Amino acid sequence: MLKEEKQLRHQNQKSNGNGESSLDVDKILRMETAQDDQVKQLLAACSSTGVLSSHKESRDIQLTNVSITHHGANILEDTSIELNFGRRYGLIGHNGCGKSTMLMLLGQREFPIPDHVDIFHLRKEIDACDKTALEAVMDVDAERIFLERKAEELSALGDEFVDVLSDIYDRLDQLDANKAKTRCCELLFGLGFNKTMMQRKCKDFSGGWRMRVALARALFYFRRNFSCWTNQQTISTWKLVCG
């Protein structure tokens, strides 16, 4: 994500010419997985060990000798975690047994997970905002939004930036930007939204439905190889996706 953020900033500054940003890149690139105080406190209270036993270039994740302690209490001891590419997993256990703690540690890469594996740890529902469910999902695609806005700005300046516009349109074609809305609708439909619900504002949904919107955002963002962790509060949504 840091690499993509730098690229977007560079493209924005290059297009402006004066180094000033015409687009609030920070707002677009705000991530749900940013470490807040609660996450930092949890990490400080935990101790974890594990060894990557799968090949470092593999899309599968196999960890051995995994141990987790929280305030000195053992959550896992000398166990294994295996997540194979293309499979979906649900984590079930009693309240307080350490499910969220384990997922948080995985999400924060406290274990030796290869860098080419993207992780999105979905911890909470989307805010109760005025965006519709569909808009909320489409807005997570930072690169597409940036390029479409920049193309609109440059198009208004005449023929001076024809070469730049050509590059932008080529990139938009690579991203299948014209299919973005269709993909978002398919994700939301798979999570139980009908056409009317897709146009409803997020503030009009319950927390459970806003969690589904957040999950759709995560799934839409990671179109490449990815691993997506959810905590026990989203178990019903997770089962729906798996089904």
PDB file of N, CA, C and O in Angstrom, residues 36-77:
ATOM      1  N   ASP A  36      -4.694   1.755  15.239  1.00  0.00           N
ATOM      2  CA  ASP A  36      -5.172   2.723  16.207  1.00  0.00           C
ATOM      3  C   ASP A  36      -4.610   2.350  17.577  1.00  0.00           C
ATOM      4  O   ASP A  36      -3.846   1.403  17.730  1.00  0.00           O
ATOM      5  N   ASP A  37      -4.977   3.106  18.568  1.00  0.00           N
ATOM      6  CA  ASP A  37      -4.437   2.873  19.909  1.00  0.00           C
ATOM      7  C   ASP A  37      -4.777   1.482  20.423  1.00  0.00           C
ATOM      8  O   ASP A  37      -3.971   0.838  21.099  1.00  0.00           O
ATOM      9  N   GLN A  38      -5.974   0.998  20.102  1.00  0.00           N
ATOM     10  CA  GLN A  38      -6.379  -0.322  20.576  1.00  0.00           C
ATOM     11  C   GLN A  38      -5.491  -1.415  19.986  1.00  0.00           C
ATOM     12  O   GLN A  38      -5.092  -2.351  20.689  1.00  0.00           O
ATOM     13  N   VAL A  39      -5.151  -1.284  18.708  1.00  0.00           N
ATOM     14  CA  VAL A  39      -4.290  -2.266  18.067  1.00  0.00           C
ATOM     15  C   VAL A  39      -2.898  -2.230  18.682  1.00  0.00           C
ATOM     16  O   VAL A  39      -2.299  -3.269  18.980  1.00  0.00           O
ATOM     17  N   LYS A  40      -2.370  -1.038  18.886  1.00  0.00           N
ATOM     18  CA  LYS A  40      -1.033  -0.910  19.458  1.00  0.00           C
ATOM     19  C   LYS A  40      -0.971  -1.508  20.863  1.00  0.00           C
ATOM     20  O   LYS A  40       0.007  -2.163  21.231  1.00  0.00           O
ATOM     21  N   GLN A  41      -2.024  -1.284  21.650  1.00  0.00           N
ATOM     22  CA  GLN A  41      -2.058  -1.850  22.996  1.00  0.00           C
ATOM     23  C   GLN A  41      -2.104  -3.368  22.949  1.00  0.00           C
ATOM     24  O   GLN A  41      -1.444  -4.044  23.741  1.00  0.00           O
ATOM     25  N   LEU A  42      -2.864  -3.906  22.013  1.00  0.00           N
ATOM     26  CA  LEU A  42      -2.950  -5.359  21.881  1.00  0.00           C
ATOM     27  C   LEU A  42      -1.610  -5.946  21.472  1.00  0.00           C
ATOM     28  O   LEU A  42      -1.163  -6.957  22.035  1.00  0.00           O
ATOM     29  N   LEU A  43      -0.951  -5.330  20.527  1.00  0.00           N
ATOM     30  CA  LEU A  43       0.350  -5.828  20.085  1.00  0.00           C
ATOM     31  C   LEU A  43       1.374  -5.778  21.214  1.00  0.00           C
ATOM     32  O   LEU A  43       2.213  -6.670  21.352  1.00  0.00           O
ATOM     33  N   ALA A  44       1.279  -4.721  22.025  1.00  0.00           N
ATOM     34  CA  ALA A  44       2.216  -4.597  23.144  1.00  0.00           C
ATOM     35  C   ALA A  44       1.972  -5.669  24.201  1.00  0.00           C
ATOM     36  O   ALA A  44       2.900  -6.082  24.898  1.00  0.00           O
ATOM     37  N   ALA A  45       0.721  -6.148  24.311  1.00  0.00           N
ATOM     38  CA  ALA A  45       0.370  -7.144  25.329  1.00  0.00           C
ATOM     39  C   ALA A  45       0.621  -8.572  24.861  1.00  0.00           C
ATOM     40  O   ALA A  45       0.536  -9.498  25.658  1.00  0.00           O
ATOM     41  N   CYS A  46       0.929  -8.743  23.568  1.00  0.00           N
ATOM     42  CA  CYS A  46       1.063 -10.081  23.004  1.00  0.00           C
ATOM     43  C   CYS A  46       2.518 -10.427  22.703  1.00  0.00           C
ATOM     44  O   CYS A  46       3.343  -9.564  22.425  1.00  0.00           O
ATOM     45  N   SER A  47       2.764 -11.722  22.730  1.00  0.00           N
ATOM     46  CA  SER A  47       4.035 -12.269  22.280  1.00  0.00           C
ATOM     47  C   SER A  47       3.713 -13.405  21.323  1.00  0.00           C
ATOM     48  O   SER A  47       2.843 -14.237  21.607  1.00  0.00           O
ATOM     49  N   SER A  48       4.366 -13.415  20.163  1.00  0.00           N
ATOM     50  CA  SER A  48       4.049 -14.435  19.162  1.00  0.00           C
ATOM     51  C   SER A  48       5.312 -14.917  18.468  1.00  0.00           C
ATOM     52  O   SER A  48       6.259 -14.156  18.273  1.00  0.00           O
ATOM     53  N   THR A  49       5.319 -16.190  18.119  1.00  0.00           N
ATOM     54  CA  THR A  49       6.414 -16.782  17.367  1.00  0.00           C
ATOM     55  C   THR A  49       5.831 -17.695  16.296  1.00  0.00           C
ATOM     56  O   THR A  49       4.705 -18.183  16.422  1.00  0.00           O
ATOM     57  N   GLY A  50       6.589 -17.913  15.245  1.00  0.00           N
ATOM     58  CA  GLY A  50       6.151 -18.798  14.180  1.00  0.00           C
ATOM     59  C   GLY A  50       7.203 -18.867  13.093  1.00  0.00           C
ATOM     60  O   GLY A  50       8.003 -17.948  12.923  1.00  0.00           O
ATOM     61  N   VAL A  51       7.206 -19.974  12.365  1.00  0.00           N
ATOM     62  CA  VAL A  51       8.185 -20.193  11.298  1.00  0.00           C
ATOM     63  C   VAL A  51       7.441 -20.441   9.996  1.00  0.00           C
ATOM     64  O   VAL A  51       6.490 -21.231   9.951  1.00  0.00           O
ATOM     65  N   LEU A  52       7.851 -19.759   8.926  1.00  0.00           N
ATOM     66  CA  LEU A  52       7.254 -19.981   7.615  1.00  0.00           C
ATOM     67  C   LEU A  52       7.843 -21.263   7.030  1.00  0.00           C
ATOM     68  O   LEU A  52       9.021 -21.340   6.712  1.00  0.00           O
ATOM     69  N   SER A  53       7.002 -22.284   6.869  1.00  0.00           N
ATOM     70  CA  SER A  53       7.484 -23.562   6.350  1.00  0.00           C
ATOM     71  C   SER A  53       7.173 -23.746   4.873  1.00  0.00           C
ATOM     72  O   SER A  53       7.730 -24.639   4.226  1.00  0.00           O
ATOM     73  N   SER A  54       6.278 -22.915   4.298  1.00  0.00           N
ATOM     74  CA  SER A  54       6.014 -22.970   2.862  1.00  0.00           C
ATOM     75  C   SER A  54       7.065 -22.156   2.120  1.00  0.00           C
ATOM     76  O   SER A  54       7.789 -21.346   2.713  1.00  0.00           O
ATOM     77  N   HIS A  55       7.177 -22.360   0.806  1.00  0.00           N
ATOM     78  CA  HIS A  55       8.147 -21.632   0.003  1.00  0.00           C
ATOM     79  C   HIS A  55       7.825 -20.146   0.020  1.00  0.00           C
ATOM     80  O   HIS A  55       6.650 -19.752  -0.023  1.00  0.00           O
ATOM     81  N   LYS A  56       8.843 -19.312   0.091  1.00  0.00           N
ATOM     82  CA  LYS A  56       8.626 -17.878   0.235  1.00  0.00           C
ATOM     83  C   LYS A  56       7.933 -17.261  -0.974  1.00  0.00           C
ATOM     84  O   LYS A  56       7.367 -16.167  -0.873  1.00  0.00           O
ATOM     85  N   GLU A  57       7.964 -17.949  -2.135  1.00  0.00           N
ATOM     86  CA  GLU A  57       7.284 -17.438  -3.323  1.00  0.00           C
ATOM     87  C   GLU A  57       5.909 -18.084  -3.530  1.00  0.00           C
ATOM     88  O   GLU A  57       5.209 -17.757  -4.487  1.00  0.00           O
ATOM     89  N   SER A  58       5.537 -18.990  -2.649  1.00  0.00           N
ATOM     90  CA  SER A  58       4.263 -19.700  -2.794  1.00  0.00           C
ATOM     91  C   SER A  58       3.090 -18.792  -2.452  1.00  0.00           C
ATOM     92  O   SER A  58       3.214 -17.864  -1.644  1.00  0.00           O
ATOM     93  N   ARG A  59       1.950 -19.085  -3.050  1.00  0.00           N
ATOM     94  CA  ARG A  59       0.729 -18.373  -2.699  1.00  0.00           C
ATOM     95  C   ARG A  59       0.030 -19.004  -1.506  1.00  0.00           C
ATOM     96  O   ARG A  59      -0.945 -18.459  -0.994  1.00  0.00           O
ATOM     97  N   ASP A  60       0.502 -20.157  -1.077  1.00  0.00           N
ATOM     98  CA  ASP A  60       0.010 -20.781   0.148  1.00  0.00           C
ATOM     99  C   ASP A  60       0.801 -20.258   1.338  1.00  0.00           C
ATOM    100  O   ASP A  60       1.967 -19.875   1.209  1.00  0.00           O
ATOM    101  N   ILE A  61       0.159 -20.248   2.504  1.00  0.00           N
ATOM    102  CA  ILE A  61       0.821 -19.826   3.745  1.00  0.00           C
ATOM    103  C   ILE A  61       0.799 -20.995   4.712  1.00  0.00           C
ATOM    104  O   ILE A  61      -0.271 -21.468   5.096  1.00  0.00           O
ATOM    105  N   GLN A  62       1.969 -21.462   5.093  1.00  0.00           N
ATOM    106  CA  GLN A  62       2.079 -22.544   6.070  1.00  0.00           C
ATOM    107  C   GLN A  62       3.052 -22.112   7.162  1.00  0.00           C
ATOM    108  O   GLN A  62       4.234 -21.900   6.905  1.00  0.00           O
ATOM    109  N   LEU A  63       2.506 -21.947   8.367  1.00  0.00           N
ATOM    110  CA  LEU A  63       3.298 -21.535   9.522  1.00  0.00           C
ATOM    111  C   LEU A  63       3.357 -22.680  10.524  1.00  0.00           C
ATOM    112  O   LEU A  63       2.341 -23.323  10.799  1.00  0.00           O
ATOM    113  N   THR A  64       4.538 -22.934  11.034  1.00  0.00           N
ATOM    114  CA  THR A  64       4.707 -23.982  12.048  1.00  0.00           C
ATOM    115  C   THR A  64       5.314 -23.376  13.312  1.00  0.00           C
ATOM    116  O   THR A  64       5.807 -22.249  13.313  1.00  0.00           O
ATOM    117  N   ASN A  65       5.253 -24.168  14.397  1.00  0.00           N
ATOM    118  CA  ASN A  65       5.777 -23.725  15.697  1.00  0.00           C
ATOM    119  C   ASN A  65       5.155 -22.390  16.126  1.00  0.00           C
ATOM    120  O   ASN A  65       5.842 -21.510  16.656  1.00  0.00           O
ATOM    121  N   VAL A  66       3.851 -22.271  15.887  1.00  0.00           N
ATOM    122  CA  VAL A  66       3.156 -21.026  16.203  1.00  0.00           C
ATOM    123  C   VAL A  66       2.736 -21.019  17.673  1.00  0.00           C
ATOM    124  O   VAL A  66       2.084 -21.957  18.152  1.00  0.00           O
ATOM    125  N   SER A  67       3.120 -19.971  18.357  1.00  0.00           N
ATOM    126  CA  SER A  67       2.718 -19.793  19.757  1.00  0.00           C
ATOM    127  C   SER A  67       2.298 -18.342  19.957  1.00  0.00           C
ATOM    128  O   SER A  67       2.903 -17.420  19.395  1.00  0.00           O
ATOM    129  N   ILE A  68       1.240 -18.143  20.746  1.00  0.00           N
ATOM    130  CA  ILE A  68       0.741 -16.805  21.056  1.00  0.00           C
ATOM    131  C   ILE A  68       0.435 -16.731  22.541  1.00  0.00           C
ATOM    132  O   ILE A  68      -0.227 -17.616  23.087  1.00  0.00           O
ATOM    133  N   THR A  69       0.927 -15.698  23.170  1.00  0.00           N
ATOM    134  CA  THR A  69       0.560 -15.432  24.566  1.00  0.00           C
ATOM    135  C   THR A  69      -0.007 -14.019  24.654  1.00  0.00           C
ATOM    136  O   THR A  69       0.429 -13.115  23.935  1.00  0.00           O
ATOM    137  N   HIS A  70      -0.987 -13.843  25.531  1.00  0.00           N
ATOM    138  CA  HIS A  70      -1.602 -12.532  25.750  1.00  0.00           C
ATOM    139  C   HIS A  70      -1.604 -12.260  27.239  1.00  0.00           C
ATOM    140  O   HIS A  70      -2.245 -12.965  28.006  1.00  0.00           O
ATOM    141  N   HIS A  71      -0.841 -11.262  27.646  1.00  0.00           N
ATOM    142  CA  HIS A  71      -0.642 -10.971  29.067  1.00  0.00           C
ATOM    143  C   HIS A  71      -0.171 -12.219  29.812  1.00  0.00           C
ATOM    144  O   HIS A  71      -0.604 -12.495  30.940  1.00  0.00           O
ATOM    145  N   GLY A  72       0.683 -12.980  29.152  1.00  0.00           N
ATOM    146  CA  GLY A  72       1.260 -14.162  29.779  1.00  0.00           C
ATOM    147  C   GLY A  72       0.444 -15.433  29.677  1.00  0.00           C
ATOM    148  O   GLY A  72       0.927 -16.511  30.004  1.00  0.00           O
ATOM    149  N   ALA A  73      -0.809 -15.313  29.223  1.00  0.00           N
ATOM    150  CA  ALA A  73      -1.671 -16.499  29.089  1.00  0.00           C
ATOM    151  C   ALA A  73      -1.515 -17.086  27.690  1.00  0.00           C
ATOM    152  O   ALA A  73      -1.525 -16.355  26.697  1.00  0.00           O
ATOM    153  N   ASN A  74      -1.384 -18.415  27.617  1.00  0.00           N
ATOM    154  CA  ASN A  74      -1.209 -19.074  26.321  1.00  0.00           C
ATOM    155  C   ASN A  74      -2.526 -19.114  25.544  1.00  0.00           C
ATOM    156  O   ASN A  74      -3.541 -19.569  26.053  1.00  0.00           O
ATOM    157  N   ILE A  75      -2.482 -18.638  24.312  1.00  0.00           N
ATOM    158  CA  ILE A  75      -3.621 -18.748  23.395  1.00  0.00           C
ATOM    159  C   ILE A  75      -3.389 -19.901  22.435  1.00  0.00           C
ATOM    160  O   ILE A  75      -4.261 -20.735  22.210  1.00  0.00           O
ATOM    161  N   LEU A  76      -2.196 -19.949  21.868  1.00  0.00           N
ATOM    162  CA  LEU A  76      -1.760 -21.071  21.034  1.00  0.00           C
ATOM    163  C   LEU A  76      -0.362 -21.471  21.477  1.00  0.00           C
ATOM    164  O   LEU A  76       0.445 -20.617  21.859  1.00  0.00           O
ATOM    165  N   GLU A  77      -0.076 -22.766  21.392  1.00  0.00           N
ATOM    166  CA  GLU A  77       1.255 -23.221  21.804  1.00  0.00           C
ATOM    167  C   GLU A  77       1.737 -24.307  20.840  1.00  0.00           C
ATOM    168  O   GLU A  77       1.112 -25.369  20.719  1.00  0.00           O
TER     169      GLU A  77
END
